[in-house]
Tab-separated table of C-alpha atoms in Angstrom:
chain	number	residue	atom	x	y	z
A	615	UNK	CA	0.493	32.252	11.895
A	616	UNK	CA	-0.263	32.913	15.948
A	617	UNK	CA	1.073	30.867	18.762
A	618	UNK	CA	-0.282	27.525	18.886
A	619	UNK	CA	-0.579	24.761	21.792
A	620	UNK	CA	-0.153	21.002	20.846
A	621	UNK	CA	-1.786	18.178	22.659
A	622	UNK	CA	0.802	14.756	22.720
A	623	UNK	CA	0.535	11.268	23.643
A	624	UNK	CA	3.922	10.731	24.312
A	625	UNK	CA	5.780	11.379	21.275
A	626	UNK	CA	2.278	11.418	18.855
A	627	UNK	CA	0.811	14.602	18.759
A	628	UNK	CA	-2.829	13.892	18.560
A	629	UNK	CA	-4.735	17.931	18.541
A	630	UNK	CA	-3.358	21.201	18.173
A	631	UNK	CA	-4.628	24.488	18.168
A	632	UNK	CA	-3.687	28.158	18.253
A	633	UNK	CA	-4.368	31.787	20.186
A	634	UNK	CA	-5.281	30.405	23.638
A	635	UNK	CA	-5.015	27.691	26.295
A	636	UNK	CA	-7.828	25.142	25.185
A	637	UNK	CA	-9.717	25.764	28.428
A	638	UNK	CA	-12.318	22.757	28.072
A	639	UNK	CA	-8.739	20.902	27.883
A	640	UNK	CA	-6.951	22.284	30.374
A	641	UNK	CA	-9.528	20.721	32.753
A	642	UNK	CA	-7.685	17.373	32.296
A	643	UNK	CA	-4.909	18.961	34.307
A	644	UNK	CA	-4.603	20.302	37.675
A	645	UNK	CA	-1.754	22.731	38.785
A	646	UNK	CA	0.485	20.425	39.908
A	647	UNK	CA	0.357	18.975	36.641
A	648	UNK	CA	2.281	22.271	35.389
A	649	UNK	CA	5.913	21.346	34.290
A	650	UNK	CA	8.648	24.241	32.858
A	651	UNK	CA	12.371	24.662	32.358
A	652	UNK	CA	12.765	27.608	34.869
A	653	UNK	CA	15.477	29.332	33.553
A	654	UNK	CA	14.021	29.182	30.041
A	655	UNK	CA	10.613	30.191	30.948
A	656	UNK	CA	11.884	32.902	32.782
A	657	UNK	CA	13.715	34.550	30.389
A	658	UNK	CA	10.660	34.445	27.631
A	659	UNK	CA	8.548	36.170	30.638
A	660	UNK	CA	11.830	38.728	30.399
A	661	UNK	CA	11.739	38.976	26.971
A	662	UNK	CA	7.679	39.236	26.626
A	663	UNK	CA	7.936	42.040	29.439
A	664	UNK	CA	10.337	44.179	27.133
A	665	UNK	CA	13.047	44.106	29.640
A	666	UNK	CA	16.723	45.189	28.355
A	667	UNK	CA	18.648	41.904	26.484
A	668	UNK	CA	20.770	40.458	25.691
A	669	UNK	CA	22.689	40.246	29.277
A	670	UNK	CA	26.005	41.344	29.776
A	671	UNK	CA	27.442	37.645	30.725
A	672	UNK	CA	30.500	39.109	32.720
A	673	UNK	CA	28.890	41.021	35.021
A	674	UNK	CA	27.105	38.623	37.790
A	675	UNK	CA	25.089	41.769	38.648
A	676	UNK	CA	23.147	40.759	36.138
A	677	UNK	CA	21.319	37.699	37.458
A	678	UNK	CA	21.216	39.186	40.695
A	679	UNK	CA	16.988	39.783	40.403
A	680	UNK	CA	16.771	36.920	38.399
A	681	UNK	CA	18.326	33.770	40.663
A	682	UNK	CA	16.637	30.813	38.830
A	683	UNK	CA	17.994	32.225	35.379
A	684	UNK	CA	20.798	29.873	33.890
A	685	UNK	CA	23.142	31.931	31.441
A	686	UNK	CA	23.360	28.733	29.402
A	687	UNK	CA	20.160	29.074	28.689
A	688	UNK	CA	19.705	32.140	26.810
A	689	UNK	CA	19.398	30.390	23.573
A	690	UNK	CA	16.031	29.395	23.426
A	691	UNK	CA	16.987	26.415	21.278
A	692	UNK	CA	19.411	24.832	23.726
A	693	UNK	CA	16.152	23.231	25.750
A	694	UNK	CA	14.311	21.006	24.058
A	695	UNK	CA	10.813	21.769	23.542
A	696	UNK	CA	9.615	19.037	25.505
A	697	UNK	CA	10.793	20.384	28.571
A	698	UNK	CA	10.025	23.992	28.187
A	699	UNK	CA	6.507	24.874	29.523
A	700	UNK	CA	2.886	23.105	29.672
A	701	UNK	CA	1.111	20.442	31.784
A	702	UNK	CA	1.195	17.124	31.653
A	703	UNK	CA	-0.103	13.490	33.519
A	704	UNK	CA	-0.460	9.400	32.871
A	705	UNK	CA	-2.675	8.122	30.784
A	706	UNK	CA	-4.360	6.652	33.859
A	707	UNK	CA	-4.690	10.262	36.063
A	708	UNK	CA	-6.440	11.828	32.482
A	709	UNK	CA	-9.002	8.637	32.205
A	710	UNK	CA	-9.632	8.789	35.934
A	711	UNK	CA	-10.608	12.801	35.864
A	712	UNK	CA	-12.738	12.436	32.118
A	713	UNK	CA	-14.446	9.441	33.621
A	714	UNK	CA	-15.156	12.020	36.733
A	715	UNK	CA	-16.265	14.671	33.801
A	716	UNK	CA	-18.490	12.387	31.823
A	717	UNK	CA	-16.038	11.683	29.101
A	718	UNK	CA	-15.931	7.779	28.471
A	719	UNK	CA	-14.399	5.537	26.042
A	720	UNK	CA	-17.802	4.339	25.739
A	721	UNK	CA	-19.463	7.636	25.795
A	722	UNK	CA	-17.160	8.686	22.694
A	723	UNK	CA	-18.160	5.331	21.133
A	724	UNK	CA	-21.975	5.531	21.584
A	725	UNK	CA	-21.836	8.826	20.144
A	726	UNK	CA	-20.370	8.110	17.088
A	727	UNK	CA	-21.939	5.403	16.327
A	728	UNK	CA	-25.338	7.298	16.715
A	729	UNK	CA	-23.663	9.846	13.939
A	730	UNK	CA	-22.717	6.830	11.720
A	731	UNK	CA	-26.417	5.804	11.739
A	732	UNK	CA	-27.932	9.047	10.875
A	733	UNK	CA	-25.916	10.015	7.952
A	734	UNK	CA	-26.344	6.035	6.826
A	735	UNK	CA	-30.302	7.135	7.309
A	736	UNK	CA	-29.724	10.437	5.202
A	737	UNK	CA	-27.305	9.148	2.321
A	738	UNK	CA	-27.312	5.098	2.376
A	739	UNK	CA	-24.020	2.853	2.975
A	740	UNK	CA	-21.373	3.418	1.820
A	741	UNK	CA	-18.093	1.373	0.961
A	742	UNK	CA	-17.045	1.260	3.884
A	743	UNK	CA	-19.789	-0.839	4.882
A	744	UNK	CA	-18.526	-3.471	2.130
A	745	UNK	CA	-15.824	-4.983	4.027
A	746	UNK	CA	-15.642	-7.608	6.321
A	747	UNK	CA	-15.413	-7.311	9.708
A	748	UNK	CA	-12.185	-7.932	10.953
A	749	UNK	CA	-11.081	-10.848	12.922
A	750	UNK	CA	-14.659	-12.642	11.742
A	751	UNK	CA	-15.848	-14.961	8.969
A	752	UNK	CA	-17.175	-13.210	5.906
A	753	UNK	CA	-20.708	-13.904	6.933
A	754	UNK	CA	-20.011	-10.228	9.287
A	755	UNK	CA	-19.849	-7.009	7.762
A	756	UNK	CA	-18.255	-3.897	9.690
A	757	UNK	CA	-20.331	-2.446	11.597
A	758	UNK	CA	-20.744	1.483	12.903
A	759	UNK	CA	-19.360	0.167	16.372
A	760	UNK	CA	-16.069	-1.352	14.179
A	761	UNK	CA	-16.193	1.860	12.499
A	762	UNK	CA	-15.588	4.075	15.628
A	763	UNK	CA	-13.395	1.325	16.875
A	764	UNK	CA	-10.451	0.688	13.883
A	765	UNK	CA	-11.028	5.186	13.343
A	766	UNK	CA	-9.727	5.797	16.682
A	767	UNK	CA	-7.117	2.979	16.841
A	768	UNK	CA	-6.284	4.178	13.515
A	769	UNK	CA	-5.985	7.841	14.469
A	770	UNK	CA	-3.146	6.775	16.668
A	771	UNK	CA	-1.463	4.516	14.411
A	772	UNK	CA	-0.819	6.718	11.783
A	773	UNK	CA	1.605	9.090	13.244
A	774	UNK	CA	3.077	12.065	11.280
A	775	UNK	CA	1.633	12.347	7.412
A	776	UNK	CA	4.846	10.460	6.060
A	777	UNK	CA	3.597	7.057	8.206
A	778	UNK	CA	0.543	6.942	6.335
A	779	UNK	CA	1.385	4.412	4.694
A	780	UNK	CA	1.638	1.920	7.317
A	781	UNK	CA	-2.490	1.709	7.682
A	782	UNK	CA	-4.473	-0.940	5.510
A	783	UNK	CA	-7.017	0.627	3.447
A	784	UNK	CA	-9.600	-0.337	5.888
A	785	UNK	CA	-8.238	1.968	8.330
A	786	UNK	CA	-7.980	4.614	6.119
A	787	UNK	CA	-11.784	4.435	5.030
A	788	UNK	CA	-12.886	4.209	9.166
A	789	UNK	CA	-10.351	7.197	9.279
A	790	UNK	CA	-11.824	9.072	7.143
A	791	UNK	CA	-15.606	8.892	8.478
A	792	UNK	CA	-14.018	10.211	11.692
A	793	UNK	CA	-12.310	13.316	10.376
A	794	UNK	CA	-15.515	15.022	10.678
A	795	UNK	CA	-15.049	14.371	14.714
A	796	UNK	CA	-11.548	15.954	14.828
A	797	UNK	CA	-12.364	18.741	12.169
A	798	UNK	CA	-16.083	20.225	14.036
A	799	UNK	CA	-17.217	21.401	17.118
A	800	UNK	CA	-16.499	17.540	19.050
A	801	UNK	CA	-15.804	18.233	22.479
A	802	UNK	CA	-11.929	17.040	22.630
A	803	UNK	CA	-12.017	15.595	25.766
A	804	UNK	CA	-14.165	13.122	24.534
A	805	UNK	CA	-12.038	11.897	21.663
A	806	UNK	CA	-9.504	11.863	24.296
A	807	UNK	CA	-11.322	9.533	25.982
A	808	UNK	CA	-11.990	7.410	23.119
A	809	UNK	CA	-7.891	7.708	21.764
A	810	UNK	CA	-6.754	6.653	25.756
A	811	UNK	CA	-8.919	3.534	25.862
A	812	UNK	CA	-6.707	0.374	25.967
A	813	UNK	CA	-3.579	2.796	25.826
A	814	UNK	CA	-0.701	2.220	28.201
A	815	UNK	CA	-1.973	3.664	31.628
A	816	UNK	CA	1.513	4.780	32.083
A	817	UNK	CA	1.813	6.513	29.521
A	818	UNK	CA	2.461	10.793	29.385
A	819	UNK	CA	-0.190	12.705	27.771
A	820	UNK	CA	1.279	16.146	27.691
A	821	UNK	CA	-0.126	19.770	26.679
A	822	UNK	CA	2.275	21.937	25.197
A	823	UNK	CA	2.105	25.534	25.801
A	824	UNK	CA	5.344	26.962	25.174
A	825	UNK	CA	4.663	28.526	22.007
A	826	UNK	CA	1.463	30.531	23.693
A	827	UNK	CA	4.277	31.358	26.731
A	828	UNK	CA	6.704	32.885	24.239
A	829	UNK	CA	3.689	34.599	22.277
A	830	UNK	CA	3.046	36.428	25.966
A	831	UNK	CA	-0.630	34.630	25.859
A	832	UNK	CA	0.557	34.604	29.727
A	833	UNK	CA	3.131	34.058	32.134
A	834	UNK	CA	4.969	31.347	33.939
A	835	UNK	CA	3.788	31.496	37.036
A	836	UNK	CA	-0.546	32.150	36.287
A	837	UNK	CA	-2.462	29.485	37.203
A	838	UNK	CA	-3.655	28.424	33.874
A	839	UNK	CA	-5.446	25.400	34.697
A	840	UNK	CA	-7.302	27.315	37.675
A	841	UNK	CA	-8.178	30.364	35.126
A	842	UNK	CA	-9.514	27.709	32.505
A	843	UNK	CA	-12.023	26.555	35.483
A	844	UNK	CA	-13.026	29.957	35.815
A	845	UNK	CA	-13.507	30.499	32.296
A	846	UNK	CA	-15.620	27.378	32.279
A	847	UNK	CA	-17.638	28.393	35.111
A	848	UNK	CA	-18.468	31.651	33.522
A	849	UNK	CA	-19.322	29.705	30.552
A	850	UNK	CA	-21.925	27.568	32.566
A	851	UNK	CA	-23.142	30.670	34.051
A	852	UNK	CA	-24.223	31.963	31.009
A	853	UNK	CA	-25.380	29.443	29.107
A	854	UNK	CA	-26.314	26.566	31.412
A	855	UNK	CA	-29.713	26.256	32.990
A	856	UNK	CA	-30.731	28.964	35.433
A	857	UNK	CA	-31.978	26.708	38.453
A	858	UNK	CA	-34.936	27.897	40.187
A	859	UNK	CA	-34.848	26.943	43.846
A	860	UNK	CA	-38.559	27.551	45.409
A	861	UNK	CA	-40.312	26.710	48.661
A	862	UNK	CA	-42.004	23.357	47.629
A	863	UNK	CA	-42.998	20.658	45.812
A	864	UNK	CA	-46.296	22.143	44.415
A	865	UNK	CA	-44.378	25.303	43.324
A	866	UNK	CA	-41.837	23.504	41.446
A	867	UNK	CA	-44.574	21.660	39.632
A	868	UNK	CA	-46.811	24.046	38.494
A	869	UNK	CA	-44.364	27.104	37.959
A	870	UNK	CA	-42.658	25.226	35.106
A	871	UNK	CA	-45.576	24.351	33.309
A	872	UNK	CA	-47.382	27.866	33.405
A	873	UNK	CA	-43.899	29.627	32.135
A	874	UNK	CA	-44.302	27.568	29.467
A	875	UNK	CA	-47.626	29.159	28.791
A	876	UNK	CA	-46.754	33.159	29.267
A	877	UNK	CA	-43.184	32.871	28.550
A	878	UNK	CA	-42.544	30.022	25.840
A	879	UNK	CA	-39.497	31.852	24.218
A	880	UNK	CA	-37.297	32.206	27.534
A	881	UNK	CA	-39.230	28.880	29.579
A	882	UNK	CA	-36.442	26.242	28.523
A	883	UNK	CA	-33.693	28.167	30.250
A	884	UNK	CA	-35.060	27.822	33.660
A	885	UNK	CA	-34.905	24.500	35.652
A	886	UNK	CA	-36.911	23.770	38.705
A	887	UNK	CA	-35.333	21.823	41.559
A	888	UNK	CA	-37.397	18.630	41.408
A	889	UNK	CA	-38.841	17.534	44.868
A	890	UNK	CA	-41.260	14.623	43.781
A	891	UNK	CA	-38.268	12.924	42.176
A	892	UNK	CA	-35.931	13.785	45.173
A	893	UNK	CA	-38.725	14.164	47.856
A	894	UNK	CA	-36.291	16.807	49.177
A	895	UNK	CA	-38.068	18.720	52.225
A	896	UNK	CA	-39.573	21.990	51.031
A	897	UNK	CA	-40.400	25.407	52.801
A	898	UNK	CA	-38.359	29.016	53.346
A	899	UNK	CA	-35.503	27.407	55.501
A	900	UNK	CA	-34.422	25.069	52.729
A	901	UNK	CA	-34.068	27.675	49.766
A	902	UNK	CA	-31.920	29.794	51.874
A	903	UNK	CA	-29.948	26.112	53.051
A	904	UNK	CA	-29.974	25.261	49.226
A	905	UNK	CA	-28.207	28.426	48.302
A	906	UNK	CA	-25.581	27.833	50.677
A	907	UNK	CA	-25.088	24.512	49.834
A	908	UNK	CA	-24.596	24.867	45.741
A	909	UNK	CA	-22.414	28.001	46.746
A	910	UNK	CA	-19.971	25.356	49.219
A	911	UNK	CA	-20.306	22.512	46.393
A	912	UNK	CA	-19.406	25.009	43.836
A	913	UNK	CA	-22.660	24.623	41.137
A	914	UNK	CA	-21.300	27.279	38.485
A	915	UNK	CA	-24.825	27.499	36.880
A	916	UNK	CA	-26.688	30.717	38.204
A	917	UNK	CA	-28.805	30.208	40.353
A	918	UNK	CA	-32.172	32.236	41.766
A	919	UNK	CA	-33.926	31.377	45.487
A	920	UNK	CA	-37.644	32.203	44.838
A	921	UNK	CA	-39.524	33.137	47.919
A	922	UNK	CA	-42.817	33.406	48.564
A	923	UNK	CA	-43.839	36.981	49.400
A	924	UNK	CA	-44.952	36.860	52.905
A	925	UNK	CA	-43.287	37.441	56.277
A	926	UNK	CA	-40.864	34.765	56.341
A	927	UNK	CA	-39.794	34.848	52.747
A	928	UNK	CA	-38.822	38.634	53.986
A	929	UNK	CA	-37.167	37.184	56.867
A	930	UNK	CA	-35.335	35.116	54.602
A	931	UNK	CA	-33.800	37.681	52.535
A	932	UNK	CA	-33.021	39.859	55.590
A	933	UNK	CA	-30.848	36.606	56.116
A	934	UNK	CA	-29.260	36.472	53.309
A	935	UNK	CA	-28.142	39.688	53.290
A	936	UNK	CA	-25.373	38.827	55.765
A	937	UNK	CA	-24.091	35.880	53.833
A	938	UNK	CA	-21.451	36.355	51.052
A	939	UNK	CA	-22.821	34.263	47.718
A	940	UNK	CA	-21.459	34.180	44.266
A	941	UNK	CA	-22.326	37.392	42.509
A	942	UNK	CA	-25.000	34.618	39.580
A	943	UNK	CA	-26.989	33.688	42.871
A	944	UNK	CA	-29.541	35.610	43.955
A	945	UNK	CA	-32.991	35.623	46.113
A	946	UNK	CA	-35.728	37.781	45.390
A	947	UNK	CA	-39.807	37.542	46.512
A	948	UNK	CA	-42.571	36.927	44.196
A	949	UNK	CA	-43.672	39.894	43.255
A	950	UNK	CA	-46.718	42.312	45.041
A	951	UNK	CA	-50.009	42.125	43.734
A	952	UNK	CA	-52.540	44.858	43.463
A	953	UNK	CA	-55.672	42.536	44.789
A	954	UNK	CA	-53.399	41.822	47.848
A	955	UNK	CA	-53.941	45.349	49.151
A	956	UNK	CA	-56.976	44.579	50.337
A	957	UNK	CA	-57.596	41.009	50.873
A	958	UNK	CA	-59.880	38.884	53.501
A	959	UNK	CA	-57.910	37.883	56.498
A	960	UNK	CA	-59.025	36.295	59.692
A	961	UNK	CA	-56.725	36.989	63.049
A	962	UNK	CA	-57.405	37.616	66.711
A	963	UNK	CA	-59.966	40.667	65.837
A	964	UNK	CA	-62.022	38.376	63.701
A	965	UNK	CA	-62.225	39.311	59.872
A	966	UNK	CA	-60.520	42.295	58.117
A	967	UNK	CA	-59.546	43.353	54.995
A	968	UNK	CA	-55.235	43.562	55.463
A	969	UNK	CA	-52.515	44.538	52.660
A	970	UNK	CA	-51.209	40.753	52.349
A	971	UNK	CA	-47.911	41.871	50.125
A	972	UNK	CA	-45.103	40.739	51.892
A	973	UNK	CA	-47.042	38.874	54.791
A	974	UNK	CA	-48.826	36.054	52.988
A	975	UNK	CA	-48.695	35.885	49.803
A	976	UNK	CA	-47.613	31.884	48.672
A	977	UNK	CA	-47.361	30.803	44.778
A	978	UNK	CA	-51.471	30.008	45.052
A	979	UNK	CA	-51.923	33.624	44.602
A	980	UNK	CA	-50.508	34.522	41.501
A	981	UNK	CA	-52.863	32.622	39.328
A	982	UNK	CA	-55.845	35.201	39.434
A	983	UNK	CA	-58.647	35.939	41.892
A	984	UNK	CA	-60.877	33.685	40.244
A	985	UNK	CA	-58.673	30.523	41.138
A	986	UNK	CA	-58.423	31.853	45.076
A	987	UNK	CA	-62.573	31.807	45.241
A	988	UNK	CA	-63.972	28.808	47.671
A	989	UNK	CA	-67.194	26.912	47.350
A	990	UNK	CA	-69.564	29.848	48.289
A	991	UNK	CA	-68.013	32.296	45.809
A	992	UNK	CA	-65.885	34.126	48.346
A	993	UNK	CA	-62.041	34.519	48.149
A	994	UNK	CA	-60.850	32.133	51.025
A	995	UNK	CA	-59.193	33.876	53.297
A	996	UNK	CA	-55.736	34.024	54.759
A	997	UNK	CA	-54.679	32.938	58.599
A	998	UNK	CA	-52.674	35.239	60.869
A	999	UNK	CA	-50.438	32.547	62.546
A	1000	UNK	CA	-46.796	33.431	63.913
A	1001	UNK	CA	-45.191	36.460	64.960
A	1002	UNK	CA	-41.391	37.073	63.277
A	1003	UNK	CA	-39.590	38.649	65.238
A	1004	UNK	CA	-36.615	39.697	63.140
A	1005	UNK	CA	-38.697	41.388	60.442
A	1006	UNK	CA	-41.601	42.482	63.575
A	1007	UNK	CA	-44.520	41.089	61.657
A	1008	UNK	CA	-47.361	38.382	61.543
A	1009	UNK	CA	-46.725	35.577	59.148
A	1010	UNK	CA	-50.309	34.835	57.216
A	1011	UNK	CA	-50.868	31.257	55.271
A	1012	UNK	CA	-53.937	30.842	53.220
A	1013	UNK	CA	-56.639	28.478	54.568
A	1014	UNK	CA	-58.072	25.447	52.497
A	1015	UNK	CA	-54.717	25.621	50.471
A	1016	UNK	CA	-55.444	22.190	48.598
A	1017	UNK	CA	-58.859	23.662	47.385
A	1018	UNK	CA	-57.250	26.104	46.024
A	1019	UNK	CA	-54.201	24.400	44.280
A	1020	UNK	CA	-56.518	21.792	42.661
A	1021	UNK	CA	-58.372	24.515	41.043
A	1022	UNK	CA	-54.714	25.211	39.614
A	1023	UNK	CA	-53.810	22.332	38.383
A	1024	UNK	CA	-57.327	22.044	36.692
A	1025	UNK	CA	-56.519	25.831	35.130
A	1026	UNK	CA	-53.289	25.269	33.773
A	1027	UNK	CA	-54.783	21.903	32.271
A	1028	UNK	CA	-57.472	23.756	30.512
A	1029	UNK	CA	-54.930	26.606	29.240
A	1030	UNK	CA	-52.741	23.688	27.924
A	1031	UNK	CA	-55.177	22.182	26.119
A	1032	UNK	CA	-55.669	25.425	24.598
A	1033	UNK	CA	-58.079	28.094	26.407
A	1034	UNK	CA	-57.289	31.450	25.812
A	1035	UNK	CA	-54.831	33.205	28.759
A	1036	UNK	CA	-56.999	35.963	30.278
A	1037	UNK	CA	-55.880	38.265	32.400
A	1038	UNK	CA	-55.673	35.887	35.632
A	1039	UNK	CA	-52.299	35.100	33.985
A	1040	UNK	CA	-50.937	38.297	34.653
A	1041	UNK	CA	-49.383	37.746	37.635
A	1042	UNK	CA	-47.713	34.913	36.321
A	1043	UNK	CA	-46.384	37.098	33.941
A	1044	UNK	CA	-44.762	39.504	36.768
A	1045	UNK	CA	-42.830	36.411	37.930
A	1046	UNK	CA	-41.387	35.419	34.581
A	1047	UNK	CA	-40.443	38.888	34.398
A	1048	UNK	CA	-38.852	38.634	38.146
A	1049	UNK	CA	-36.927	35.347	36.949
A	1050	UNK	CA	-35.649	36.802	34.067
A	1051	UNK	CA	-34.432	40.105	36.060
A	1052	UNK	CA	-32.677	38.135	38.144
A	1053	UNK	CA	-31.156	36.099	35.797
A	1054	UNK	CA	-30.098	39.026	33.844
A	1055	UNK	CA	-28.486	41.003	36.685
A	1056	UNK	CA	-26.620	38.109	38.012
């Protein structure tokens, strides 16, 4: 059968399930939520860890390792099961944290409502839909919101399978359209927060483990609330969005849109940080002060700093090196081109031809040569300005940069509207490339 966990509100046990902690559930709970009968729990940690039993009573020897172990409580079934291992909190603390999570009463509501209506759409009323709403006149039939409503109050009211018989047959037919909730893939914390609406915020809703204790799914004293976070945070990791932190508000615009167009299989698991919606400050400082920051709030999605490949985005990195991040963040350069090697630059000497990878190469590069040619034909050249000291280089900016990112914008409008992608878009295609090696390494 396997060990099983059941979820109670007060004496009503309203989910159950088997193998493992629930871990979306356990986030309801915090550690010092944890409650246990310490002499019983000890002894199924004994027990689980193959230790010699049963004790030898008359000798006090035998407790001496073991202090918070109660002889009278060698027979499992002297404690009731109530008190023997799990987590549990007022209806008011669990409301309080799913409101925190996104879990409403009227979250729960909305959704199923929206259910109601689509399988209404696909199959046509049914009888349900018949009766009259209750409380009103009969001009008012139920609606999908009474639905959800007299389901969930229903859920509760009926108790163990021999109390069945105390719901009116309208409550059994809104019970039954909601069985599809409690039987799939329904987040349960949000049925939670639909069953706890109007309950008694005193109230104990209370997560039974004891059965997963004694089946040695873990011991006493792990943090199993903590480890369900962690869990969780892996989860994110690997399925949530990968966020994309870059240097500014034009790369955050235009990088989306042209992964779409050389990457449209992998392009919807990258998100951009927005900065025309948040008008957050851009440039090489703030990726590196972004990083930092999701690491101290804790953002479990991964997480990539993209940096343009010029002196300070090397700088950068050489920063980052001394600062300790979680192992899904990373911060890599765009990658080096091969028409950087040798590209027009204008500094103290007048105009050369300089290897620009790693000293000035910005976003506006990696859309082909053809979008980085000015008015006259010529590529427009880059700008020696400062001198970084920590990586003992000259940091180069391309002149006439809003030339040059109009031209952009007008080449990823064109591809969108369906030109052919020549080979200008190959360097595009190295950075989707970098994103997803990052992503995958992470």
């Amino acid at each position: 059968m396997g060990s099983r966990w059941h979820l109670f509100l007060e004496d009503l046990q309203i989910f159950e399930g088997k193998w493992d902690a629930p871990a979306r559930l356990m986030t309801v709970f915090q550690e010092e939520d944890k409650y246990m009968h310490w002499g019983w729990a000890a002894m199924v940690d004994r027990g689980n860890a193959g230790l010699p039993e049963p004790f030898d009573f008359d000798d006090p020897e035998t407790f001496r390792n073991y202090p918070d172990i109660d002889p009278d409580d060698y027979l499992f079934g002297s404690v009731d099961s109530d008190e023997r291992f799990g987590y549990k909190t007022t209806v008011a603390t669990a409301t309080a944290r799913l409101d925190l999570m996104g879990f409403t009463a009227e979250r729960c509501r909305r959704e199923m409502t929206e259910c109601f209506k689509d399988l209404t759409a696909w199959d046509g009323p049914d009888n349900v839909h018949e009766h009259d709403a209750p409380g009103s006149d009969r001009a008012r039939k139920i609606t999908d919101d009474d639905i959800a409503e007299i389901g969930l109050q229903a859920y509760l009211k009926r108790g163990p399978a021999y109390l069945e018989t105390k719901l009116t047959e309208l409550e059994k037919l809104c019970l039954d359209k909601l069985e599809l909730f409690f039987e799939g893939d329904l987040d349960h914390r949000l049925l939670i927060a639909g069953l706890l609406h109007r309950g008694d915020p005193r109230a104990t809703l209370r997560l039974d483990l004891s059965d997963l204790l004694s089946g040695g799914a873990f011991k006493r004293t792990d943090e199993i609330s903590a480890q369900a976070l962690h869990e969780l945070r892996e989860e994110t990791a690997s399925t949530g969005p990968i966020i994309v932190l870059t240097e500014g508000k034009f790369d955050s615009r235009v990088l989306p849109r042209a992964l779409k167009l050389v990457r449209p299989d992998i392009a919807g698991y990258f998100k951009f940080l927005d900065f025309d919606t948040t008008r957050a400050p851009g440039g090489t400082d703030k990726v590196v002060a972004n990083l930092k920051s999701f690491a101290a709030a804790g953002v479990m999605n991964r997480v990539i700093g993209l940096l343009d490949n010029d002196t300070a985005g090397r700088e950068a990195i050489k920063k980052l090196k001394d600062i300790t991040l979680p192992k899904r963040y990373s911060a890599c350069l765009l990658p080096d081109l091969d028409y950087a090697r040798s590209y027009p630059t204008l500094g103290p000497s007048g105009e050369a031809s300089d290897n620009i990878n790693g000293r000035a190469c910005s976003l506006e590069f990696y859309f082909g040569l053809n979008s980085l040619q000015g008015p006259n034909g010529d590529p427009i050249p880059v700008q020696w300005k400062a001198f970084k000291e920590l990586v003992h280089d000259y940091q180069g900016e391309l002149t006439n940069k809003p030339y040059v990112q109009a031209r952009i914008e007008a080449l990823l409008d064109a591809a969108e509207a369906g030109d052919p992608l020549d080979e200008s878009w190959e360097p595009m295609r190295l950075i989707a490339q970098t994103l997803i090696d990052n992503a995958e390494t992470h």
